[in-house]
XYZ file of C-alpha atoms in Angstrom:
111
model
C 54.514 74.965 113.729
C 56.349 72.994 111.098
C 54.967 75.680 108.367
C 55.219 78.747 110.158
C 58.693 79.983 109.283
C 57.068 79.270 105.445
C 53.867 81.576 106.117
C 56.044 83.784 108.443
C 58.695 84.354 104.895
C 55.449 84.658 102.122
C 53.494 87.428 104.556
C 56.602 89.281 104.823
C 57.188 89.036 101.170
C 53.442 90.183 100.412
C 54.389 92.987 103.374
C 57.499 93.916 101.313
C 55.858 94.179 97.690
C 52.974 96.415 99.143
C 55.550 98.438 100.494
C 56.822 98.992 97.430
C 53.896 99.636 95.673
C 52.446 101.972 98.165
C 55.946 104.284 98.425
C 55.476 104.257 94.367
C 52.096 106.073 95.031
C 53.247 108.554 97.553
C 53.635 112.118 95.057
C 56.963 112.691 95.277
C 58.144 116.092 97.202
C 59.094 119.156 93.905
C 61.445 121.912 93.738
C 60.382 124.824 93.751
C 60.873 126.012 90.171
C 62.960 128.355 88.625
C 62.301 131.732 87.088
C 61.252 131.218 83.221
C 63.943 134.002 82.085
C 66.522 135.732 83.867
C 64.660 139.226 83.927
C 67.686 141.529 83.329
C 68.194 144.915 85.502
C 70.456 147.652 83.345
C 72.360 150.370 84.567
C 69.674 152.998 84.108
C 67.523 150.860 86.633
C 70.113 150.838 88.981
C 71.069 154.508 88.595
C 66.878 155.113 89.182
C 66.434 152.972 92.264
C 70.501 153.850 93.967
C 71.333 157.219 92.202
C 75.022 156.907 91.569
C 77.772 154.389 90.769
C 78.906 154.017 94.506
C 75.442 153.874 96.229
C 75.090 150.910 93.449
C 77.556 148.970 94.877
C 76.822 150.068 98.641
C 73.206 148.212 97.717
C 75.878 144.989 96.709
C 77.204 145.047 99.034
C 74.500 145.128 101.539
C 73.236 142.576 99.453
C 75.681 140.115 99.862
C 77.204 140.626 96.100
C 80.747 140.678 96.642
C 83.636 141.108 94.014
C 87.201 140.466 93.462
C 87.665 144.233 91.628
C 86.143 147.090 91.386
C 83.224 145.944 89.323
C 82.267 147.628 85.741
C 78.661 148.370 85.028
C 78.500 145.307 83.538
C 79.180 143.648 85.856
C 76.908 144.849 87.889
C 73.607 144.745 86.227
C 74.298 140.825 85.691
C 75.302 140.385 89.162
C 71.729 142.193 90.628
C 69.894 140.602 87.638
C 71.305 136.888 89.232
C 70.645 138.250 92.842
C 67.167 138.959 91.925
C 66.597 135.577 90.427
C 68.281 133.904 93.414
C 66.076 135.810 95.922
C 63.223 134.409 93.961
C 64.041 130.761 93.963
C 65.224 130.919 97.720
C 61.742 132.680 98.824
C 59.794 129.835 96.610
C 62.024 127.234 98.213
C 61.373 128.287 101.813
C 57.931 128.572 101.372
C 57.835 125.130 99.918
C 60.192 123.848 102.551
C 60.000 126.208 105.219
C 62.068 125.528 108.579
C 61.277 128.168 111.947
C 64.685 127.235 112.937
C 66.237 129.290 110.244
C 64.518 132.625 110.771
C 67.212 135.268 110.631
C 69.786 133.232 109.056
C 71.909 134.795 106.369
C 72.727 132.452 103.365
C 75.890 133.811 101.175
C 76.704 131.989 97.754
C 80.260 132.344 96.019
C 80.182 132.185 92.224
């Protein structure tokens, strides 16, 4: 008894360091990763795939892409071409990660 709060201190000690060195194993969780290059949509995509200026920015809008004026082409084209990367890094994500509890749960981002 009169070395047993000794032992007791060096085993939990020993405990502690394999701990440590175990944890330091462990892989640690990645991010998904992001899109090599920002693949760029132009306005003759968007005309192809929507048909006119205002169905364009129906589709936006639908899409979540919101703006504080009416947007110029411009505009436009950069804000699908970030949409379309964001989709892709969200999907990636959520596979990675992915939670049941969220199923049919809208995410919006502000810029």
């Amino acid at each position: 008894m009169h070395n047993a709060a000794t032992i007791y201190t060096v085993a939990q000690i020993a405990v502690n360091e394999l701990q440590l060195a175990q944890d330091s194993q462990m892989p640690k969780p990645t991010i998904a990763a992001l899109p090599s290059a920002l693949e760029k949509i132009d306005r003759t995509q968007l005309l192809k795939q929507y048909g006119s200026y205002n169905a364009c920015r129906q589709a936006a809008k639908e899409k979540g892409i919101k703006f504080s004026r009416t947007p110029s082409w411009e505009q436009l084209t950069a804000a699908f071409s970030y949409a379309q990367a964001f989709e892709k890094i969200i999907e990636a994500y959520m596979k990675m990660y992915p939670n049941p509890k969220l199923k049919g749960t809208k995410l919006e981002f502000t810029i």
